[in-house]
Coordinates of C-alpha atoms in Angstrom, one line a residue:
M1 CA 96.8 -71.0 -19.8
K2 CA 93.3 -72.3 -19.2
Q3 CA 93.5 -71.1 -15.5
F4 CA 94.5 -67.7 -16.7
L5 CA 91.6 -67.3 -19.1
I6 CA 89.1 -68.4 -16.4
L7 CA 90.7 -65.8 -13.9
A8 CA 90.5 -63.1 -16.6
S9 CA 86.8 -63.8 -17.3
L10 CA 86.0 -63.7 -13.6
C11 CA 87.7 -60.4 -13.3
C12 CA 85.7 -58.9 -16.2
L13 CA 82.5 -60.2 -14.7
L14 CA 83.4 -58.5 -11.3
V15 CA 84.1 -55.2 -13.1
L16 CA 80.7 -55.4 -14.8
L17 CA 78.9 -56.2 -11.6
L18 CA 80.6 -53.3 -9.8
T19 CA 80.0 -50.7 -12.6
G20 CA 76.7 -51.9 -13.9
S21 CA 78.1 -51.5 -17.4
F22 CA 76.3 -54.4 -19.1
P23 CA 75.6 -54.0 -22.9
A24 CA 72.2 -52.4 -23.5
K25 CA 69.5 -54.8 -24.7
T26 CA 68.6 -54.1 -28.3
S27 CA 65.3 -54.9 -30.1
P28 CA 64.4 -54.5 -33.8
P29 CA 63.2 -51.0 -34.7
K30 CA 59.4 -50.7 -34.7
S31 CA 57.9 -49.9 -38.1
T32 CA 55.8 -46.8 -38.2
P33 CA 52.1 -47.6 -38.9
P34 CA 51.1 -46.3 -42.3
N35 CA 48.5 -43.6 -42.8
V36 CA 45.5 -44.5 -45.0
V37 CA 43.7 -42.2 -47.4
L38 CA 40.6 -43.8 -49.1
I39 CA 39.0 -41.6 -51.8
F40 CA 35.6 -42.9 -52.8
M41 CA 33.8 -41.3 -55.8
D42 CA 30.1 -41.4 -56.5
D43 CA 28.7 -42.7 -59.8
M44 CA 32.1 -42.4 -61.5
G45 CA 32.5 -44.9 -64.3
Y46 CA 35.2 -47.3 -65.5
G47 CA 36.0 -45.0 -68.4
D48 CA 36.2 -41.7 -66.5
L49 CA 39.9 -41.3 -65.9
G50 CA 42.6 -40.5 -68.4
C51 CA 44.4 -43.7 -67.5
Y52 CA 41.3 -45.7 -68.2
G53 CA 40.6 -44.0 -71.6
A54 CA 38.7 -40.7 -70.8
T55 CA 38.9 -38.1 -73.5
Q56 CA 38.2 -34.3 -73.8
Y57 CA 39.5 -33.5 -70.3
Q58 CA 42.6 -34.3 -68.4
T59 CA 43.2 -36.1 -65.0
P60 CA 47.0 -35.6 -64.7
N61 CA 47.1 -36.2 -60.9
L62 CA 45.1 -39.4 -61.0
D63 CA 47.1 -40.6 -64.0
R64 CA 50.3 -39.8 -62.1
M65 CA 48.9 -41.8 -59.1
A66 CA 48.4 -44.7 -61.5
S67 CA 52.0 -44.4 -62.8
E68 CA 53.3 -44.3 -59.3
G69 CA 51.4 -47.4 -58.2
I70 CA 48.9 -50.0 -59.4
R71 CA 46.0 -49.6 -61.7
F72 CA 43.4 -52.4 -61.2
T73 CA 41.3 -53.4 -64.3
N74 CA 39.0 -56.0 -62.7
F75 CA 37.9 -54.2 -59.6
L76 CA 34.2 -54.5 -58.7
S77 CA 31.9 -52.4 -56.5
A78 CA 30.1 -54.7 -54.0
Q79 CA 26.7 -53.6 -55.4
A80 CA 25.7 -51.1 -58.1
V81 CA 24.1 -48.6 -55.8
C82 CA 25.0 -46.0 -53.2
S83 CA 24.2 -47.2 -49.6
A84 CA 24.9 -50.8 -50.3
S85 CA 28.3 -50.2 -51.8
R86 CA 29.3 -48.0 -48.8
A87 CA 28.2 -50.5 -46.3
A88 CA 30.3 -53.1 -48.1
L89 CA 33.3 -50.8 -48.2
L90 CA 33.3 -50.1 -44.5
T91 CA 32.4 -53.6 -43.2
G92 CA 34.2 -55.9 -45.7
C93 CA 30.9 -57.7 -46.2
Y94 CA 28.4 -58.1 -49.0
P95 CA 25.9 -55.4 -48.1
N96 CA 23.0 -57.9 -47.8
R97 CA 24.9 -59.7 -45.1
V98 CA 24.7 -56.6 -42.9
G99 CA 21.1 -55.8 -44.0
I100 CA 21.7 -52.8 -46.2
S101 CA 20.3 -52.6 -49.7
G102 CA 19.6 -49.8 -52.2
A103 CA 20.0 -46.1 -51.4
L104 CA 18.6 -45.0 -48.1
G105 CA 16.5 -41.8 -48.2
P106 CA 16.1 -38.9 -45.8
R107 CA 14.4 -39.8 -42.5
S108 CA 15.3 -43.5 -43.0
T109 CA 14.3 -45.8 -40.1
V110 CA 17.3 -48.0 -40.8
G111 CA 21.0 -47.7 -41.1
L112 CA 24.3 -49.5 -40.7
N113 CA 24.0 -51.4 -37.5
P114 CA 26.3 -49.9 -34.8
D115 CA 27.0 -53.5 -33.8
E116 CA 29.0 -54.0 -37.0
T117 CA 32.7 -53.2 -36.9
T118 CA 33.7 -50.6 -39.5
L119 CA 37.1 -50.0 -41.1
A120 CA 37.3 -46.8 -38.9
E121 CA 36.8 -48.9 -35.8
V122 CA 39.3 -51.5 -36.9
L123 CA 41.9 -48.7 -37.2
K124 CA 40.8 -46.7 -34.2
K125 CA 41.7 -49.7 -32.0
Q126 CA 45.2 -49.4 -33.4
G127 CA 45.5 -45.9 -32.2
Y128 CA 44.5 -44.2 -35.5
A129 CA 42.8 -40.8 -35.7
T130 CA 39.8 -41.1 -38.1
A131 CA 37.9 -38.6 -40.2
I132 CA 35.3 -38.6 -43.0
F133 CA 34.8 -35.7 -45.3
G134 CA 32.0 -36.3 -47.8
K135 CA 28.9 -38.3 -48.3
W136 CA 27.8 -40.8 -45.6
H137 CA 24.6 -42.4 -46.8
L138 CA 24.4 -45.2 -44.2
G139 CA 21.5 -43.8 -42.2
D140 CA 20.7 -40.1 -41.3
N141 CA 19.3 -40.9 -37.8
L142 CA 21.6 -39.9 -34.9
A143 CA 22.0 -43.5 -34.0
F144 CA 23.8 -44.3 -37.3
L145 CA 26.0 -41.2 -37.9
P146 CA 29.7 -41.5 -38.5
G147 CA 30.5 -40.6 -34.8
K148 CA 28.7 -43.8 -33.8
Q149 CA 30.7 -45.8 -36.4
G150 CA 34.3 -45.1 -35.4
F151 CA 35.0 -41.7 -36.9
D152 CA 36.4 -38.9 -34.7
S153 CA 35.3 -36.1 -37.1
Y154 CA 32.9 -35.7 -40.0
T155 CA 31.9 -33.0 -42.4
G156 CA 29.6 -33.8 -45.3
L157 CA 26.1 -34.7 -46.6
L158 CA 24.1 -37.5 -44.9
Y159 CA 22.8 -38.9 -48.2
S160 CA 22.9 -38.3 -52.0
N161 CA 23.0 -34.7 -53.2
D162 CA 19.9 -35.2 -55.4
M163 CA 17.8 -35.9 -52.3
W164 CA 16.6 -32.4 -51.9
P165 CA 13.4 -30.4 -52.8
V166 CA 15.0 -29.0 -56.0
N167 CA 14.3 -29.8 -59.6
Y168 CA 16.9 -30.9 -62.2
D169 CA 17.3 -27.3 -63.4
G170 CA 18.2 -26.1 -59.9
K171 CA 14.9 -24.5 -59.2
P172 CA 12.7 -25.4 -56.1
I173 CA 10.1 -28.1 -56.7
T174 CA 6.7 -26.6 -57.2
N175 CA 5.1 -29.2 -59.4
E176 CA 2.8 -31.5 -57.4
S177 CA 3.6 -34.4 -59.7
D178 CA 7.0 -34.8 -58.2
S179 CA 5.7 -35.4 -54.7
R180 CA 8.7 -37.6 -53.8
K181 CA 11.3 -34.8 -54.3
K182 CA 9.0 -32.2 -52.8
S183 CA 8.8 -34.2 -49.6
Y184 CA 12.5 -34.2 -49.1
P185 CA 13.9 -31.9 -46.3
T186 CA 16.4 -29.2 -47.0
L187 CA 19.8 -30.7 -47.8
Q188 CA 22.3 -29.8 -45.1
L189 CA 26.1 -29.8 -44.8
M190 CA 26.8 -31.5 -41.5
E191 CA 29.6 -31.1 -39.1
N192 CA 29.6 -34.1 -36.8
D193 CA 26.0 -34.3 -35.5
T194 CA 25.2 -30.7 -36.2
P195 CA 23.9 -28.9 -39.4
L196 CA 26.6 -26.5 -40.6
R197 CA 24.7 -24.8 -43.4
D198 CA 21.9 -25.4 -45.9
I199 CA 22.6 -26.6 -49.5
T200 CA 19.8 -25.0 -51.5
T201 CA 21.2 -24.1 -54.9
L202 CA 23.5 -25.6 -57.5
E203 CA 26.0 -22.9 -56.5
D204 CA 26.0 -24.4 -53.1
Q205 CA 26.6 -27.8 -54.6
A206 CA 29.6 -26.4 -56.5
T207 CA 31.4 -25.7 -53.2
L208 CA 31.3 -29.3 -52.0
T209 CA 34.4 -30.8 -53.6
G210 CA 36.5 -27.8 -52.4
E211 CA 35.0 -28.0 -48.9
Y212 CA 35.8 -31.6 -48.5
T213 CA 39.4 -31.0 -49.9
K214 CA 40.0 -28.1 -47.5
R215 CA 38.9 -30.2 -44.5
A216 CA 41.0 -33.1 -45.6
I217 CA 44.1 -31.0 -46.0
Q218 CA 43.7 -29.5 -42.6
F219 CA 43.2 -32.9 -41.0
I220 CA 46.4 -34.2 -42.6
K221 CA 48.4 -31.2 -41.4
N222 CA 46.9 -31.4 -37.9
Q223 CA 47.9 -35.0 -37.6
G224 CA 51.3 -34.8 -39.4
K225 CA 53.6 -37.3 -37.7
K226 CA 51.8 -37.2 -34.3
K227 CA 49.8 -40.4 -34.8
P228 CA 48.7 -42.5 -37.8
F229 CA 45.4 -41.5 -39.4
F230 CA 42.6 -42.9 -41.6
L231 CA 41.1 -40.3 -43.9
Y232 CA 37.9 -41.4 -45.7
M233 CA 36.8 -39.0 -48.6
P234 CA 33.5 -40.2 -50.1
H235 CA 33.0 -37.3 -52.6
S236 CA 29.4 -36.2 -53.5
M237 CA 30.5 -35.9 -57.2
T238 CA 30.0 -37.1 -59.8
H239 CA 26.5 -38.0 -58.7
V240 CA 23.9 -35.7 -60.2
P241 CA 23.2 -32.8 -59.9
I242 CA 26.8 -32.2 -60.9
A243 CA 28.5 -28.8 -60.2
A244 CA 32.0 -27.4 -60.4
S245 CA 33.4 -24.3 -58.7
A246 CA 34.2 -21.2 -60.7
P247 CA 37.9 -22.0 -61.3
F248 CA 37.0 -25.2 -63.2
R249 CA 33.9 -24.2 -65.1
G250 CA 34.4 -24.2 -68.8
K251 CA 37.9 -25.7 -68.5
S252 CA 37.2 -29.0 -70.3
Q253 CA 36.1 -29.9 -73.8
Q254 CA 33.4 -32.2 -72.4
G255 CA 31.2 -29.6 -70.8
L256 CA 30.2 -29.6 -67.1
F257 CA 31.0 -33.3 -66.5
G258 CA 34.5 -32.8 -67.7
D259 CA 34.9 -29.7 -65.5
V260 CA 33.7 -31.7 -62.5
M261 CA 36.2 -34.5 -63.2
M262 CA 39.0 -31.9 -63.5
E263 CA 38.1 -30.5 -60.1
V264 CA 38.1 -34.0 -58.6
D265 CA 41.6 -34.5 -60.1
W266 CA 42.7 -31.2 -58.6
S267 CA 41.4 -32.4 -55.2
V268 CA 43.5 -35.6 -55.4
G269 CA 46.5 -33.6 -56.4
E270 CA 46.1 -31.4 -53.4
I271 CA 45.9 -34.4 -51.1
L272 CA 49.1 -35.9 -52.6
K273 CA 50.9 -32.5 -52.4
T274 CA 50.0 -32.2 -48.7
L275 CA 51.3 -35.7 -48.0
K276 CA 54.6 -34.7 -49.6
E277 CA 54.8 -31.3 -47.8
T278 CA 54.2 -32.9 -44.4
G279 CA 56.9 -35.5 -45.0
I280 CA 54.5 -38.5 -44.7
D281 CA 54.1 -39.3 -48.4
K282 CA 56.2 -42.5 -48.3
N283 CA 54.3 -43.8 -45.2
T284 CA 50.8 -43.3 -46.6
L285 CA 48.6 -45.8 -48.5
V286 CA 46.3 -44.0 -50.9
I287 CA 43.4 -45.8 -52.6
F288 CA 41.1 -44.2 -55.2
T289 CA 37.9 -45.9 -56.4
S290 CA 34.2 -45.5 -57.0
D291 CA 30.9 -46.7 -55.4
N292 CA 29.4 -48.0 -58.7
G293 CA 29.2 -47.3 -62.4
P294 CA 27.8 -44.1 -64.0
W295 CA 24.1 -43.1 -64.1
I296 CA 24.2 -43.0 -67.9
N297 CA 20.5 -42.0 -68.6
F298 CA 21.6 -38.5 -67.5
G299 CA 23.5 -38.2 -70.8
N300 CA 26.1 -35.5 -70.9
H301 CA 25.9 -35.1 -67.1
A302 CA 27.0 -38.7 -66.6
G303 CA 30.3 -40.5 -67.0
S304 CA 31.4 -43.5 -69.1
T305 CA 31.4 -47.2 -68.6
G306 CA 34.4 -47.5 -71.0
G307 CA 32.4 -49.7 -73.3
L308 CA 31.1 -52.1 -70.6
R309 CA 27.4 -53.2 -70.7
E310 CA 24.7 -51.2 -68.9
A311 CA 25.6 -49.0 -65.9
K312 CA 24.6 -47.9 -62.3
G313 CA 21.8 -50.1 -60.8
V314 CA 22.5 -53.1 -63.0
S315 CA 24.6 -56.2 -62.3
F316 CA 26.3 -56.2 -65.7
E317 CA 29.9 -55.0 -65.6
G318 CA 29.1 -51.4 -66.5
G319 CA 27.3 -51.1 -63.2
Q320 CA 29.9 -52.7 -61.0
R321 CA 33.4 -52.6 -62.6
V322 CA 35.0 -49.3 -61.5
P323 CA 38.5 -47.8 -61.5
C324 CA 40.8 -48.5 -58.6
L325 CA 44.2 -46.9 -58.1
V326 CA 46.6 -47.8 -55.3
R327 CA 49.7 -45.9 -54.3
W328 CA 52.2 -46.4 -51.5
P329 CA 55.8 -45.5 -52.3
G330 CA 58.3 -48.2 -51.4
V331 CA 55.6 -50.8 -50.9
V332 CA 53.3 -50.7 -53.9
P333 CA 55.4 -51.0 -57.0
A334 CA 55.1 -48.3 -59.7
R335 CA 53.8 -48.6 -63.2
Q336 CA 51.9 -51.8 -62.7
V337 CA 48.5 -53.0 -64.0
C338 CA 46.7 -55.7 -62.1
N339 CA 44.0 -57.7 -63.9
K340 CA 43.0 -60.0 -61.0
L341 CA 39.4 -60.1 -59.7
S342 CA 39.0 -57.8 -56.6
S343 CA 36.4 -55.8 -54.9
T344 CA 35.6 -53.0 -52.4
I345 CA 34.7 -55.7 -49.9
D346 CA 38.4 -56.6 -50.0
L347 CA 39.7 -53.2 -48.9
L348 CA 38.9 -53.7 -45.1
P349 CA 41.0 -56.8 -44.7
T350 CA 43.7 -55.4 -47.0
I351 CA 44.1 -52.2 -45.1
A352 CA 43.9 -54.1 -41.8
A353 CA 46.8 -56.3 -43.0
A354 CA 48.8 -53.2 -44.1
C355 CA 48.3 -51.6 -40.6
S356 CA 48.8 -54.8 -38.6
A357 CA 45.2 -54.4 -37.3
K358 CA 42.8 -57.2 -36.1
L359 CA 39.9 -58.1 -38.3
P360 CA 36.3 -57.8 -37.0
E361 CA 35.2 -60.7 -34.8
K362 CA 32.1 -61.2 -37.0
R363 CA 32.4 -62.9 -40.3
I364 CA 33.4 -60.8 -43.3
D365 CA 33.5 -61.6 -47.0
G366 CA 36.6 -59.7 -48.1
V367 CA 40.0 -61.1 -48.6
S368 CA 43.4 -59.4 -48.3
L369 CA 44.8 -58.1 -51.5
M370 CA 48.2 -57.3 -49.9
P371 CA 50.0 -59.8 -52.2
L372 CA 48.6 -57.9 -55.2
F373 CA 49.4 -54.5 -53.6
K374 CA 53.0 -55.7 -53.3
G375 CA 53.1 -56.6 -56.9
D376 CA 52.9 -60.4 -56.7
F377 CA 50.4 -61.1 -59.5
T378 CA 51.0 -64.8 -59.3
Q379 CA 48.6 -64.8 -56.3
T380 CA 44.8 -65.0 -56.7
P381 CA 43.2 -63.8 -53.5
R382 CA 39.7 -63.8 -54.9
R383 CA 38.2 -66.2 -57.4
E384 CA 34.4 -65.9 -56.8
F385 CA 31.9 -63.0 -56.6
Y386 CA 28.2 -62.7 -56.0
Y387 CA 26.2 -60.0 -57.8
Y388 CA 23.2 -59.0 -55.7
Y389 CA 20.8 -56.1 -56.3
R390 CA 17.5 -54.7 -55.1
K391 CA 16.6 -56.0 -51.7
N392 CA 18.2 -59.4 -52.0
N393 CA 18.1 -60.6 -55.6
L394 CA 20.9 -62.8 -56.7
E395 CA 21.3 -61.7 -60.3
A396 CA 24.7 -63.2 -61.2
V397 CA 27.7 -65.2 -59.9
R398 CA 31.3 -65.3 -61.1
R399 CA 34.2 -67.6 -60.8
D400 CA 37.5 -66.4 -62.4
D401 CA 36.5 -65.0 -65.8
W402 CA 33.2 -66.9 -66.1
K403 CA 30.1 -65.0 -65.2
L404 CA 26.6 -66.6 -65.1
V405 CA 23.7 -64.1 -65.3
L406 CA 20.7 -65.6 -63.6
P407 CA 17.1 -64.9 -64.8
H408 CA 15.9 -61.7 -63.3
P409 CA 14.0 -58.4 -64.0
G410 CA 16.2 -55.4 -63.9
R411 CA 17.0 -51.9 -65.0
S412 CA 18.1 -51.3 -68.6
Y413 CA 19.5 -48.2 -70.3
E414 CA 19.9 -49.9 -73.7
G415 CA 17.5 -48.7 -76.5
Q416 CA 16.6 -45.6 -74.4
L417 CA 17.5 -42.1 -75.4
P418 CA 19.5 -40.5 -72.6
G419 CA 18.7 -37.1 -71.0
K420 CA 20.6 -33.9 -71.4
D421 CA 21.9 -31.0 -69.3
G422 CA 20.9 -32.5 -65.9
F423 CA 17.6 -34.1 -66.9
P424 CA 17.3 -37.9 -67.1
G425 CA 16.2 -40.2 -69.9
K426 CA 14.1 -43.3 -69.4
A427 CA 15.6 -46.4 -67.7
P428 CA 12.9 -49.1 -67.4
E429 CA 13.2 -51.2 -64.2
D430 CA 11.5 -54.3 -65.4
H431 CA 13.6 -55.5 -68.3
P432 CA 13.7 -59.4 -68.4
Y433 CA 17.2 -60.8 -68.4
P434 CA 17.4 -64.5 -69.3
L435 CA 20.0 -67.0 -68.1
A436 CA 23.3 -66.3 -69.9
L437 CA 27.0 -67.3 -69.6
Y438 CA 29.8 -64.8 -70.5
D439 CA 33.5 -65.3 -70.8
L440 CA 34.7 -62.0 -69.5
R441 CA 38.3 -62.6 -70.7
R442 CA 37.2 -62.6 -74.3
D443 CA 33.9 -60.7 -73.9
P444 CA 34.0 -58.0 -71.1
G445 CA 31.1 -56.3 -72.8
E446 CA 28.9 -59.3 -72.1
R447 CA 27.5 -59.6 -75.6
Y448 CA 27.9 -63.3 -76.5
D449 CA 26.0 -65.9 -74.5
V450 CA 28.1 -69.1 -74.6
Q451 CA 26.1 -71.3 -72.3
A452 CA 25.4 -73.8 -75.1
M453 CA 29.1 -74.3 -75.6
Y454 CA 30.0 -74.8 -72.0
P455 CA 27.3 -76.6 -70.1
E456 CA 29.8 -77.9 -67.5
V457 CA 30.6 -74.2 -66.6
V458 CA 26.9 -73.4 -66.3
A459 CA 26.5 -76.3 -63.9
D460 CA 29.5 -75.3 -61.9
L461 CA 28.2 -71.7 -61.5
Q462 CA 24.7 -72.9 -60.7
N463 CA 26.3 -74.7 -57.8
L464 CA 28.0 -71.5 -56.8
A465 CA 24.7 -69.7 -57.0
E466 CA 23.2 -72.3 -54.7
K467 CA 26.0 -71.7 -52.2
A468 CA 25.2 -68.0 -52.2
R469 CA 21.5 -68.6 -51.6
V470 CA 22.2 -70.9 -48.6
D471 CA 24.5 -68.3 -47.1
L472 CA 22.8 -64.9 -48.0
G473 CA 19.4 -65.9 -49.4
D474 CA 17.8 -64.9 -52.7
D475 CA 14.4 -63.1 -53.1
L476 CA 14.1 -64.4 -56.6
T477 CA 13.9 -68.0 -55.4
S478 CA 12.2 -67.2 -52.1
R479 CA 15.3 -68.2 -50.1
T480 CA 16.3 -67.0 -46.7
G481 CA 20.0 -66.8 -46.0
A482 CA 21.4 -68.6 -42.9
N483 CA 24.1 -66.0 -42.2
V484 CA 22.4 -62.6 -42.6
R485 CA 22.8 -60.1 -39.7
P486 CA 20.1 -57.6 -38.7
V487 CA 20.1 -54.0 -40.1
G488 CA 20.2 -51.2 -37.6
K489 CA 16.7 -49.9 -36.8
V490 CA 15.6 -46.7 -35.1
A491 CA 14.3 -47.5 -31.7
S492 CA 10.6 -47.0 -31.4
N493 CA 9.2 -44.8 -28.7

């Protein structure tokens, strides 16, 4: 019997050799890389969405996005100002690590160093198509434009929409007392490296949200299922001057600001609808967040901090805690709320992990939030955070729910009457903030200094502050950081 089995096996082998009919080799199916849509608002506060407590207008599309994914409640902008927060988002670094601070103006001689690796470049190496439609604000010199930082296509403004020679009422500047605004060049809508048209009136500003949305929809449709894409939408709104297009004017009960928010919500709805129509909805990670808190001295033309202390330009929570919604059907669980500490600097490594992309070779500060994105809230990817502002002032540090505010001068809106209808109220820049310890679990409004009760926590956070100073420096204590990289500079002739 044994000899028969051996003979039969040899015969089968001979047949296979003669016919070439070996079983085909099989390999596990390759997963399709996800598309990524990152929507980044300007000066939109923690309390400006319905799902975060907004009233007198509706944000049904964003509220639906929250119900279909995760709503983060402890998500921090990397710094409470425009250019710095954008540099952090795109590099995964504290902005002072890459030399960016404040808000860069027109004709700036510095910008995000092209030697840095942006999120667009990380994904481009993975074969992604990349596009940005909206506000850039990382240098308006040709050397620093989006095309030099990994983006295939760009339409938008090079800096903030208030950096134009126009007064708060929409009329051209004629008063010599406002020499700064009068010196600004005409605001231009750019297409890649070329001016597309001038933005000279508030009516022109009212077209921006619709223009960015139209471009984004066309980009999604053009890509379809051909190749994965990264779409970055840094809206110009709700930064002042705010403006809404005709279909949305007068639609809210909160005036023009509410109208603008309803148009933003419409824009998000159009993006989600297009993803559905093109059949790529379930393979697209969508993230919605803001660059910093609201500019509340603009009164009824500004948003809400949701009760948090201070606002834009301040290292208290009202300046840096912002909404964050994450949606990815089948990966991100629906109807979840995440209270874990997280930040915009974490989005680059998180998206890289989602897309199986390599991280930049240079050091970054972000950590992957993928365990949280997948709904595992037992994980704690981030425990510490540094609050820097101005050029390089270390103004506070945080570990878990403990926040130590370090002595510093800063902006304050408290005790000041806000402005109205587009005009700002006062916001002194030299308010003295003393050393203070806050338990953000019990006191997110940062009203009760408990340092006398917890001296051991103060000592622990002072050590964390010293760690930050060694690494990134601190102008307040005349310290130079050991690991700060050079900002991009315009080459001199």
